[in-house]
PDB file of C-alpha atoms in Angstrom:
ATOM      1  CA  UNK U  54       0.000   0.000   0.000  1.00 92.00           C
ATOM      2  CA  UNK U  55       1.052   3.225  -0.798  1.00 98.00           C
ATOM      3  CA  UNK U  56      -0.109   6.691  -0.141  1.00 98.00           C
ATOM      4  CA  UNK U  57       0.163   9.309  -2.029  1.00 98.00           C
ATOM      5  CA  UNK U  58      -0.527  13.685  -0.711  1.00 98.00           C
ATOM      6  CA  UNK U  59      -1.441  15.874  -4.039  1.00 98.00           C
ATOM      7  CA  UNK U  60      -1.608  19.256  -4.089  1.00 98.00           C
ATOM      8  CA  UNK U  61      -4.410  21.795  -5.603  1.00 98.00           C
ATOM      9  CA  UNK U  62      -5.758  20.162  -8.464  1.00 98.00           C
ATOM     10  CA  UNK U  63      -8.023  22.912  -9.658  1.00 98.00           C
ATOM     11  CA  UNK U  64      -9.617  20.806 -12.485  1.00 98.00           C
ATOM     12  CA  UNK U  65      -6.325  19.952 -14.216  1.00 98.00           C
ATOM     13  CA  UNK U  66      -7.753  16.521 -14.817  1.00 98.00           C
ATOM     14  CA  UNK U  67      -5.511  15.260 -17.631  1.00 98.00           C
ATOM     15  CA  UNK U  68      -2.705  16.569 -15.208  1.00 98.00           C
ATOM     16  CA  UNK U  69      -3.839  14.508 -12.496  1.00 98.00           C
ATOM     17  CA  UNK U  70      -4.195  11.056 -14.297  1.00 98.00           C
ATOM     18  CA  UNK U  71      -0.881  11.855 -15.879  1.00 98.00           C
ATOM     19  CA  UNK U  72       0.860  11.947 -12.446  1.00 98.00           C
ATOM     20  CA  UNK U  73      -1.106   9.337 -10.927  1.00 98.00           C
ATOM     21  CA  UNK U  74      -0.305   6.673 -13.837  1.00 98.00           C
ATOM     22  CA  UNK U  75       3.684   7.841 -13.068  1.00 98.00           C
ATOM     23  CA  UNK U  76       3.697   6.304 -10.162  1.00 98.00           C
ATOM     24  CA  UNK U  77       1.348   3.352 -10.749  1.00 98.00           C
ATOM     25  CA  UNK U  78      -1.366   4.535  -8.304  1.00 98.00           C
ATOM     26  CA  UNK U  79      -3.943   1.601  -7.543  1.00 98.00           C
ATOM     27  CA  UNK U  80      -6.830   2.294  -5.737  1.00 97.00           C
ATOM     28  CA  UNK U  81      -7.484  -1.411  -4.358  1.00 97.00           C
ATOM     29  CA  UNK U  82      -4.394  -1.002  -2.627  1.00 98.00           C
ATOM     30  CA  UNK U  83      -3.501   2.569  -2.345  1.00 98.00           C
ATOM     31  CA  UNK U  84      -4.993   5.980  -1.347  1.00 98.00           C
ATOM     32  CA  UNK U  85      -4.984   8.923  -2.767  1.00 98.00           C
ATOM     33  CA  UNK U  86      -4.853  12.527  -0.453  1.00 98.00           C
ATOM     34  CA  UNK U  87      -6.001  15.592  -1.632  1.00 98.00           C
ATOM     35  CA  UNK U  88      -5.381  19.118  -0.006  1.00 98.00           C
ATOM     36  CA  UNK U  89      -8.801  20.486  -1.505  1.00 98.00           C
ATOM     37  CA  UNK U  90      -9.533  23.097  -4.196  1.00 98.00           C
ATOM     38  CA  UNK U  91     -10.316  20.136  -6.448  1.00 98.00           C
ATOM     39  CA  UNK U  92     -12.542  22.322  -8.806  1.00 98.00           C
ATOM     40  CA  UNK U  93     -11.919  25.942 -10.713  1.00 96.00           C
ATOM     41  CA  UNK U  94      -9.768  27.232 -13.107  1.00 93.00           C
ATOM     42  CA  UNK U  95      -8.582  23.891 -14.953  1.00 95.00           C
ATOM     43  CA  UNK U  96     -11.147  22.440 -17.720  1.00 95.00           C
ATOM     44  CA  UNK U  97     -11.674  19.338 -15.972  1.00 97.00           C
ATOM     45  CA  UNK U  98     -13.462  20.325 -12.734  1.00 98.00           C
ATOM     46  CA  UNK U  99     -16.667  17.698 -13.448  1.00 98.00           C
ATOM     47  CA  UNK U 100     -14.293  15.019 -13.991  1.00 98.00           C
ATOM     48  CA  UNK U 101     -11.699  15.665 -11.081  1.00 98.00           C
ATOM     49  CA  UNK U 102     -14.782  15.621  -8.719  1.00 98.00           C
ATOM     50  CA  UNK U 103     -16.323  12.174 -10.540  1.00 98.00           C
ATOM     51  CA  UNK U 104     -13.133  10.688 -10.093  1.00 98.00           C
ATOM     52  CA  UNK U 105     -12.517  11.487  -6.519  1.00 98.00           C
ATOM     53  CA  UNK U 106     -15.799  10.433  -5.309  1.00 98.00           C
ATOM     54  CA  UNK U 107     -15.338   7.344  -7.492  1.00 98.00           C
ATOM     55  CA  UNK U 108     -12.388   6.262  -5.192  1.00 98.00           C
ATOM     56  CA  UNK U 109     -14.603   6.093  -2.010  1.00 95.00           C
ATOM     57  CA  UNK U 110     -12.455   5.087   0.388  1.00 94.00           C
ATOM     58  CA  UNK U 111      -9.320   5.123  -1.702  1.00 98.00           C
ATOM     59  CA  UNK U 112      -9.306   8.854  -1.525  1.00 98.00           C
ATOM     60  CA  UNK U 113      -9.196  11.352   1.510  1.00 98.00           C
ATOM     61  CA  UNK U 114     -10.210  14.468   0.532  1.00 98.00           C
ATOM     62  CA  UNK U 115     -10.377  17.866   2.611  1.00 98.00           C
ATOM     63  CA  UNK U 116     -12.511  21.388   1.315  1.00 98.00           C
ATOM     64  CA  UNK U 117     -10.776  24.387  -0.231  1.00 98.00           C
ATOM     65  CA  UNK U 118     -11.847  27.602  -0.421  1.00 98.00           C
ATOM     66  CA  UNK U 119     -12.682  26.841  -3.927  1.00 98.00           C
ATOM     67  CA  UNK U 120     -14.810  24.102  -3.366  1.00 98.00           C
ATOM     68  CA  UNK U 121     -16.730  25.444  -0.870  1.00 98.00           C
ATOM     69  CA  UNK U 122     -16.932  28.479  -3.179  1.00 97.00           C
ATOM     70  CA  UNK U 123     -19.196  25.896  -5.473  1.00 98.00           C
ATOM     71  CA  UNK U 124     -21.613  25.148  -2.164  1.00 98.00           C
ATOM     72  CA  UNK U 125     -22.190  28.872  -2.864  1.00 97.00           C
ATOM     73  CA  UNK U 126     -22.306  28.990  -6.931  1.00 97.00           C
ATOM     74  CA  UNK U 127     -24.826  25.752  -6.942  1.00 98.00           C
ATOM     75  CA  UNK U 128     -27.179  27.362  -4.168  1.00 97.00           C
ATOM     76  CA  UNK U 129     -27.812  30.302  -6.033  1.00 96.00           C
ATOM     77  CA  UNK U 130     -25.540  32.412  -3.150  1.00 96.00           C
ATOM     78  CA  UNK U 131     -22.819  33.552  -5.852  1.00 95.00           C
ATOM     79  CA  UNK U 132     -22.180  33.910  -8.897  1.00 93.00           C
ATOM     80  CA  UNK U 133     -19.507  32.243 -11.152  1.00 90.00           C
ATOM     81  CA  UNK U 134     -16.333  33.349 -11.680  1.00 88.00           C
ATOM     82  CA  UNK U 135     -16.393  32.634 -15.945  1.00 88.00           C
ATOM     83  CA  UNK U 136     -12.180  32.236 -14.695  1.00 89.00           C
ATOM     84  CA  UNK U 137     -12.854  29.158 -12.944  1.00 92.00           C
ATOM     85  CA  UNK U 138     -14.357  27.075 -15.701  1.00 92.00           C
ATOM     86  CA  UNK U 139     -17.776  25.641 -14.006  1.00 96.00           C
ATOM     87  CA  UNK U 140     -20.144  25.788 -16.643  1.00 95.00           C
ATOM     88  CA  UNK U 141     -19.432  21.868 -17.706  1.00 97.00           C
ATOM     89  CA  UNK U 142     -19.725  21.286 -13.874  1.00 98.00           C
ATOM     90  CA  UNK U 143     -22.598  23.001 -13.602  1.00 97.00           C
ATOM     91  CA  UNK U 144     -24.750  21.691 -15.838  1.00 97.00           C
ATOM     92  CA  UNK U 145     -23.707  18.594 -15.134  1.00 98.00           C
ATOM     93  CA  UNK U 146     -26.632  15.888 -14.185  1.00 98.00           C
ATOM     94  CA  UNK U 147     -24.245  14.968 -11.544  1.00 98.00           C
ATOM     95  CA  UNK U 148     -23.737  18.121 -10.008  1.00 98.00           C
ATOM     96  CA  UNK U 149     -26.342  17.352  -7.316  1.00 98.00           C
ATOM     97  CA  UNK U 150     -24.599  14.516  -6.281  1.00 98.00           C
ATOM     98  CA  UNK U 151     -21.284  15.526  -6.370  1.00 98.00           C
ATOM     99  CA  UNK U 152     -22.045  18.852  -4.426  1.00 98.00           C
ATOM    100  CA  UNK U 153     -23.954  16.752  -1.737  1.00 98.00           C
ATOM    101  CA  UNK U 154     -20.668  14.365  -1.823  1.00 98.00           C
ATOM    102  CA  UNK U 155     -18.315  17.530  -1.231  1.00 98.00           C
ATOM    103  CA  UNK U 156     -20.859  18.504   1.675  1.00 97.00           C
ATOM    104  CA  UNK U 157     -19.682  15.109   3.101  1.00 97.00           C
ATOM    105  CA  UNK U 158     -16.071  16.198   3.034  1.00 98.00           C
ATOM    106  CA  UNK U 159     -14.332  17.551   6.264  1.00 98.00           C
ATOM    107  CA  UNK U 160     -11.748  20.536   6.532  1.00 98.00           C
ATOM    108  CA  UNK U 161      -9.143  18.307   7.703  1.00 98.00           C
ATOM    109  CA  UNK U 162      -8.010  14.664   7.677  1.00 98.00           C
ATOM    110  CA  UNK U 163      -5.491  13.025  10.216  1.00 98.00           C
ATOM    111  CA  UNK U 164      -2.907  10.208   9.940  1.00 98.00           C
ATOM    112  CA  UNK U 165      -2.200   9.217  13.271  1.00 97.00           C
ATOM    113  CA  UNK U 166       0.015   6.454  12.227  1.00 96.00           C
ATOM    114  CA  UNK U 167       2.844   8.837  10.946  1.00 96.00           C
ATOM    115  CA  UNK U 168       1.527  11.822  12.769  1.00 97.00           C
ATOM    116  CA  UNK U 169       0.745  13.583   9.714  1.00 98.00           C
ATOM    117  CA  UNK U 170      -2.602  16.057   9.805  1.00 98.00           C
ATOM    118  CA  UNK U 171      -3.678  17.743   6.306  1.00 98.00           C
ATOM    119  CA  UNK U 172      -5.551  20.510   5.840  1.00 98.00           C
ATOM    120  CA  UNK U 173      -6.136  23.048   2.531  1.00 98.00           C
ATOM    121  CA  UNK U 174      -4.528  26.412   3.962  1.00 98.00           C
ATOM    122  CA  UNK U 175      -2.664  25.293   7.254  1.00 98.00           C
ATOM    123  CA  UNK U 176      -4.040  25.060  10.799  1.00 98.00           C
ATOM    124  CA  UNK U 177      -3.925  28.210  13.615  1.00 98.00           C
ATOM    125  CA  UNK U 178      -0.423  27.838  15.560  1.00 97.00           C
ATOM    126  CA  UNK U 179      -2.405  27.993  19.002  1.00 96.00           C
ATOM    127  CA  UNK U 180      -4.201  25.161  17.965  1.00 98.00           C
ATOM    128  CA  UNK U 181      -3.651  21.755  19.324  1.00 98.00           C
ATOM    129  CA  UNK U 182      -5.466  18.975  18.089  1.00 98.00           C
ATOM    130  CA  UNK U 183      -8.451  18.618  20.088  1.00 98.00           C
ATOM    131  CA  UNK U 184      -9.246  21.997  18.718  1.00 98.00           C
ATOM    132  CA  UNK U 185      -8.934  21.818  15.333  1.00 98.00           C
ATOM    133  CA  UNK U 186     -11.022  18.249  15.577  1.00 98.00           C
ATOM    134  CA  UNK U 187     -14.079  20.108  17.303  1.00 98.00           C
ATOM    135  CA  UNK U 188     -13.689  22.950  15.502  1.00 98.00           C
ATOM    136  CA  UNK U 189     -13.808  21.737  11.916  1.00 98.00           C
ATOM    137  CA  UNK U 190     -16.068  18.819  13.143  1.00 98.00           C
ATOM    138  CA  UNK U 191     -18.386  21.902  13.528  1.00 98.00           C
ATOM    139  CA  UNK U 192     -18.121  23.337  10.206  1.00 98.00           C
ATOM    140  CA  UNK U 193     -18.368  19.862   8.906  1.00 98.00           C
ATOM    141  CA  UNK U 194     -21.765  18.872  10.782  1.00 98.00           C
ATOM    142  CA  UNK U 195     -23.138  22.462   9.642  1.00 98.00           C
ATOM    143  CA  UNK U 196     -22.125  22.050   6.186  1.00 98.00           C
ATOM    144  CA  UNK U 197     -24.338  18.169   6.162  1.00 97.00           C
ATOM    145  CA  UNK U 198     -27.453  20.438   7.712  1.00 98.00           C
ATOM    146  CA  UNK U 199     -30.651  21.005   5.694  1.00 97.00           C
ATOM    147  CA  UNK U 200     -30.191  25.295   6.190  1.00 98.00           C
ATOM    148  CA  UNK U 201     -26.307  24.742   5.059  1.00 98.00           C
ATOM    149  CA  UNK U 202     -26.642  27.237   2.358  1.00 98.00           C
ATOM    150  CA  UNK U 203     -28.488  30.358   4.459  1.00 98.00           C
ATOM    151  CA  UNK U 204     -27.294  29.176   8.061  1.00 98.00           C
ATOM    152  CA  UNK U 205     -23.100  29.024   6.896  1.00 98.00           C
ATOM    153  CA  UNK U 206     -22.474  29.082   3.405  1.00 98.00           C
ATOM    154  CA  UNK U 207     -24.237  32.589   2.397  1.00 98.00           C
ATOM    155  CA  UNK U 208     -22.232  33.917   5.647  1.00 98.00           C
ATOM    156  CA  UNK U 209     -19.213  32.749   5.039  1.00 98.00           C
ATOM    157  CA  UNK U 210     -17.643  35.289   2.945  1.00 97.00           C
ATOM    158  CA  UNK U 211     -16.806  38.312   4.730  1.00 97.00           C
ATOM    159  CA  UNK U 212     -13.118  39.025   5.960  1.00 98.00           C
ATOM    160  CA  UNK U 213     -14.533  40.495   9.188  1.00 97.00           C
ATOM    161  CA  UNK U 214     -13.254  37.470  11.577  1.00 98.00           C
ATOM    162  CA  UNK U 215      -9.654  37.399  11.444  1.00 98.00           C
ATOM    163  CA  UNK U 216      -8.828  36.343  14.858  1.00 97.00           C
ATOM    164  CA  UNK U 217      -9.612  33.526  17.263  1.00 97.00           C
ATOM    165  CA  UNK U 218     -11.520  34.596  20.099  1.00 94.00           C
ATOM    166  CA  UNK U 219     -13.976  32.487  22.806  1.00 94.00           C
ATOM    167  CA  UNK U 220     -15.756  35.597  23.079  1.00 96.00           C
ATOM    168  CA  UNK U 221     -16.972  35.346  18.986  1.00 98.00           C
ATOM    169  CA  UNK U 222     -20.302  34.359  18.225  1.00 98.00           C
ATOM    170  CA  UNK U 223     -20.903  30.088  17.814  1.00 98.00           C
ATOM    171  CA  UNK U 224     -21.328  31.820  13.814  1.00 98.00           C
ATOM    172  CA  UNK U 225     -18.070  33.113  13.942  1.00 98.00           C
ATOM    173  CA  UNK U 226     -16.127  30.761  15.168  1.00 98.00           C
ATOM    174  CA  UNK U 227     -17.408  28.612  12.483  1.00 98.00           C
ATOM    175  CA  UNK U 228     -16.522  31.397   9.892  1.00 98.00           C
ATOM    176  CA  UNK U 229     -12.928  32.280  11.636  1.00 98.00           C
ATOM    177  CA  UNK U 230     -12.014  28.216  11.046  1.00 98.00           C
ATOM    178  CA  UNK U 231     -13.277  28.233   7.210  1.00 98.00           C
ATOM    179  CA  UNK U 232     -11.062  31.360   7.188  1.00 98.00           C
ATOM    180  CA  UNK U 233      -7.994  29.662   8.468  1.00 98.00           C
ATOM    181  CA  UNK U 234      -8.176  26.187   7.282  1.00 98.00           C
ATOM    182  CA  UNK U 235      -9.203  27.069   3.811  1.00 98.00           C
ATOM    183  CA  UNK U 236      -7.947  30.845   3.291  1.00 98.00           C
ATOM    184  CA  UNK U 237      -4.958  31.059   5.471  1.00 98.00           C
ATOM    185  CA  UNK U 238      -1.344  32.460   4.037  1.00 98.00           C
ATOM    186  CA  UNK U 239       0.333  35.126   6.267  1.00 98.00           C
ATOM    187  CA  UNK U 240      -0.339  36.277   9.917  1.00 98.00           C
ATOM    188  CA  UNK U 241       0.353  39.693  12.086  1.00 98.00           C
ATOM    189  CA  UNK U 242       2.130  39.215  14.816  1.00 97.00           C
ATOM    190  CA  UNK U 243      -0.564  38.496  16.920  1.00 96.00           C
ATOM    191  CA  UNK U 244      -2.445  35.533  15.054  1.00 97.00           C
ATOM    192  CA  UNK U 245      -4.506  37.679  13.120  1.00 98.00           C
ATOM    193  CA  UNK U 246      -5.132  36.939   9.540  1.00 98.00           C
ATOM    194  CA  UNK U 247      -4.104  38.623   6.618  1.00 98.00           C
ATOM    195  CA  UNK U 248      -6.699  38.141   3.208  1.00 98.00           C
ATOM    196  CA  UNK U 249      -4.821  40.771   0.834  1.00 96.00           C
ATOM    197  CA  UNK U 250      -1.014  39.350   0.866  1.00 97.00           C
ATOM    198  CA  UNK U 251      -0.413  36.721  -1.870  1.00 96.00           C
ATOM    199  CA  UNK U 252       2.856  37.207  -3.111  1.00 96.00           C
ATOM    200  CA  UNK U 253       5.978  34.705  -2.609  1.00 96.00           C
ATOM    201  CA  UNK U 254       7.711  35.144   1.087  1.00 96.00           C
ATOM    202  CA  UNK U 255      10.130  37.203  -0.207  1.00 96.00           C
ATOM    203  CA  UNK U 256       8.572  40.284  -2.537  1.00 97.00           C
ATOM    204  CA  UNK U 257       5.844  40.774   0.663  1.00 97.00           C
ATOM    205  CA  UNK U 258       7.013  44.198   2.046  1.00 94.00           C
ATOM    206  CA  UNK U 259       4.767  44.725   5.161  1.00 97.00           C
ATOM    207  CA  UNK U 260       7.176  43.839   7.541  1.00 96.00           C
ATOM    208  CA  UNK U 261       4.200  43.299  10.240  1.00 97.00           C
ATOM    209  CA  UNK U 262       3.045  39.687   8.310  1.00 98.00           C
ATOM    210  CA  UNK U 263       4.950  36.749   8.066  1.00 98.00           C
ATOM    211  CA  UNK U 264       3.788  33.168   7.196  1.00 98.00           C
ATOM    212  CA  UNK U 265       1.441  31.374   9.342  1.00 98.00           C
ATOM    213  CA  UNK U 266       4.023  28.459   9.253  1.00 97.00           C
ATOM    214  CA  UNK U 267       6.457  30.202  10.655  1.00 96.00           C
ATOM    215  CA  UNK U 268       5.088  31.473  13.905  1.00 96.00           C
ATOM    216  CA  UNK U 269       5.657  29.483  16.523  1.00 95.00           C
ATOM    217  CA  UNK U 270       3.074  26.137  17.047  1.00 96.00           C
ATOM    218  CA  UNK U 271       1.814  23.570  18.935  1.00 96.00           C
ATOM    219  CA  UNK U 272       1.312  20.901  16.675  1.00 97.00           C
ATOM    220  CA  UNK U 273       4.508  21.749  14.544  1.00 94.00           C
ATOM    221  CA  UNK U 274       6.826  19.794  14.492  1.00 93.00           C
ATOM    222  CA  UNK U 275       5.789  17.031  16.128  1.00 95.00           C
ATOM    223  CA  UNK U 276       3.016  16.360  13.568  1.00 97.00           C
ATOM    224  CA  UNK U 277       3.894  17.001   9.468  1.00 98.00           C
ATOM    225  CA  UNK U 278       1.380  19.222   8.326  1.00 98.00           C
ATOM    226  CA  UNK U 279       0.050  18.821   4.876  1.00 98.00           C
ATOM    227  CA  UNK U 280      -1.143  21.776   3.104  1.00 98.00           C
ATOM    228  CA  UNK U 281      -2.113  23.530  -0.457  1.00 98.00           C
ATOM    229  CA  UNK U 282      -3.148  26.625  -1.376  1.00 98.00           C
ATOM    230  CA  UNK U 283      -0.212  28.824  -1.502  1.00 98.00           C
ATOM    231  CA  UNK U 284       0.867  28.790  -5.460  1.00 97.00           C
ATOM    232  CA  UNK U 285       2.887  31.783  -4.675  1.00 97.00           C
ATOM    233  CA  UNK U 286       5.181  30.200  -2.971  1.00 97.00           C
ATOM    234  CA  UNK U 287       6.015  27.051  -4.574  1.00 97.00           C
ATOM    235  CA  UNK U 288       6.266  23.913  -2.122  1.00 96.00           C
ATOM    236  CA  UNK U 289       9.495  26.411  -0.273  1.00 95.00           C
ATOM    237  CA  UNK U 290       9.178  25.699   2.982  1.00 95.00           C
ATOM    238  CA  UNK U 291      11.835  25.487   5.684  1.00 85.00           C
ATOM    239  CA  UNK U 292      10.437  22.006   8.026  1.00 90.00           C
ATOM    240  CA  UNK U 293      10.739  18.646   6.951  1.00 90.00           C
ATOM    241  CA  UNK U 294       7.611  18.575   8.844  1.00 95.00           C
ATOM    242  CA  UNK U 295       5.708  20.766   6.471  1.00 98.00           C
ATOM    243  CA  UNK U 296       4.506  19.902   2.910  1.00 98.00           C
ATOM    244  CA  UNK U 297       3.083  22.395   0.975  1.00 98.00           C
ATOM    245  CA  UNK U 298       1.698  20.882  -2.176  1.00 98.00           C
ATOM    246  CA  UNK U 299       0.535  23.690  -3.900  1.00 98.00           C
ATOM    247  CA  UNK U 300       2.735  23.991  -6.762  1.00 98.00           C
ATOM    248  CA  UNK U 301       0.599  26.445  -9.507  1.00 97.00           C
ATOM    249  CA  UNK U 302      -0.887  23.554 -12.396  1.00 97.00           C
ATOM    250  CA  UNK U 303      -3.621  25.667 -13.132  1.00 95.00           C
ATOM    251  CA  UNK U 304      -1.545  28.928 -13.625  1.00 95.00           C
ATOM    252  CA  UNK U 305       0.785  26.747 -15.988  1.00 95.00           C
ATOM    253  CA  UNK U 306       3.376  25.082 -13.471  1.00 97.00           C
ATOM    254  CA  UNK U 307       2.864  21.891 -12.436  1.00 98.00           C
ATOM    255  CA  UNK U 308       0.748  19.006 -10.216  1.00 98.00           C
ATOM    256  CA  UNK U 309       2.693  17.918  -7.290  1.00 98.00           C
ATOM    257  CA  UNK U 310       2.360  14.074  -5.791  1.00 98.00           C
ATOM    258  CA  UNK U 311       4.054  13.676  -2.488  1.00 98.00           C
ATOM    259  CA  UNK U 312       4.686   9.651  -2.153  1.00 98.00           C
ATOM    260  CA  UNK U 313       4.712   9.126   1.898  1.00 98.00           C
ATOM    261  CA  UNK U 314       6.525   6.010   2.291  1.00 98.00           C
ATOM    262  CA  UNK U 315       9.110   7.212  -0.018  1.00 98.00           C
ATOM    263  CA  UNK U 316       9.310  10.953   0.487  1.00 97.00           C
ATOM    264  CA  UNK U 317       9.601  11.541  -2.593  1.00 98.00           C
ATOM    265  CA  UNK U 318       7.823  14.229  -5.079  1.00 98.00           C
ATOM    266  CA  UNK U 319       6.921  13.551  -8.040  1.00 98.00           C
ATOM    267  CA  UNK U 320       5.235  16.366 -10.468  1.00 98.00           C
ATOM    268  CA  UNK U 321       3.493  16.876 -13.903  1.00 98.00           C
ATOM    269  CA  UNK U 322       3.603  19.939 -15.908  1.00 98.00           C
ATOM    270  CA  UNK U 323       0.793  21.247 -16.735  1.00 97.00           C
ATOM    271  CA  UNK U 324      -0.609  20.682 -20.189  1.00 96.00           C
ATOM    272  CA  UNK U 325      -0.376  23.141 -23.374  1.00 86.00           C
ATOM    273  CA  UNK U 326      -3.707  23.789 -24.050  1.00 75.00           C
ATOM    274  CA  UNK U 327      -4.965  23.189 -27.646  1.00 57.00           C
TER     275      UNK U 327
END
């Protein structure tokens, strides 16, 4: 058995069966991790999401900000980006299926075996693990309710709760972990989040933010944290104990595969587009 970590796949389907038939990947026998953001911007988004909920329990799966973006695009909430490539998706038979199968999805998975925890954007620093279980096992029972779309989802975007307090509203604390497991990149110096700063570690020039990986954590490094998201910066992080998996397919780099057992990566560029 093997297991294999990949990062944002963003609906670069060929990409993804490209890398995946690289290293052999069997789904009797092995499983398949992804870091979320499974849908936008590539072409394939309906088949990246067939596939993955195909594998059943081959495949451990986690929600981006992206795919929870689709709760929001399917319920009538938002509109569509035309960038991220949906319409296929969305007209799709199968989209009612496949966006009550994403519903079913939690914000993070755990390997206790190898101490490894995986989430899309990174988890809090102050965090220890009985709080990130309860607090994305929140989200994740919200998210399976009949109201999901007007009691979370329509609520969801606003950039208004930043920090971590036990003083926020039970509706904020549910928004403040969607922010930070799916949105997360850099932090001030007192936990709170930043939503503008994209850019690679080194062109950001407020000196107040700095990654969230690199302020100081309780689960890090004694757990390897498994995370996407970040294009920007390009899988450069400074832990063994981190991998960030995000390596820009859609915006024309390439799919990274991180084999456990092996610690190796292995990576697909991404297709020319005809």
């Amino acid at each position: 058995m093997a297991n294999y970590f990949v990062g944002d796949v963003q609906g670069c389907f060929d990409e993804l069966e490209l890398v995946l038939n690289k290293v052999g990947f069997n789904p009797s026998i092995d499983c398949l991790w992804a870091v979320g953001d499974l849908i936008a911007r590539g072409q394939g988004s309906l088949q990246t999401l067939q596939y993955f909920k195909s594998l059943q329990g081959s495949a451990k799966v986690v929600l981006g900000n992206h795919d929870l973006h689709l709760l929001g695009v399917h319920g009538k909430i938002k509109r569509a980006n035309p960038k991220d490539n949906l319409g296929e998706l969305l007209a799709s038979p199968d989209i009612g299926a496949l966006v009550d199968w994403l519903r079913l999805q939690p914000l993070y998975q755990e390997y206790p075996e190898q101490n490894i925890l995986m989430t899309h954007a990174g988890i809090p620093p102050l965090w220890d693990l009985s709080t990130l279980r309860n607090k994305a096992d929140i989200v994740a029972e919200a998210l399976q309710q009949p109201d999901y779309l007007t009691a979370l989802i329509a609520k969801m975007y606003t950039n208004s709760v930043a920090h971590y307090s036990d003083d926020l509203s039970e509706l904020d604390k549910k928004i403040y972990t969607i922010n930070a497991l799916t949105r997360m990149r850099y932090l001030y110096p007192d936990g709170r989040l930043d939503f503008d700063c994209k850019l690679p570690i080194e062109q950001c020039d407020n000196p107040q933010l700095s990654p969230w990986f690199t302020h100081h954590a309780i689960l890090h490094p004694e757990h390897t944290l498994v995370f996407g998201h970040w294009a920007a910066i390009m899988g450069e992080v400074n832990s063994p104990a981190l991998q960030a998996l995000d390596t820009g397919c859609c915006w024309g780099e390439h799919l990274t595969l991180w084999h456990l057992e092996s610690d190796q990566k292995i990576t697909q560029n991404k297709l020319k587009e005809s």
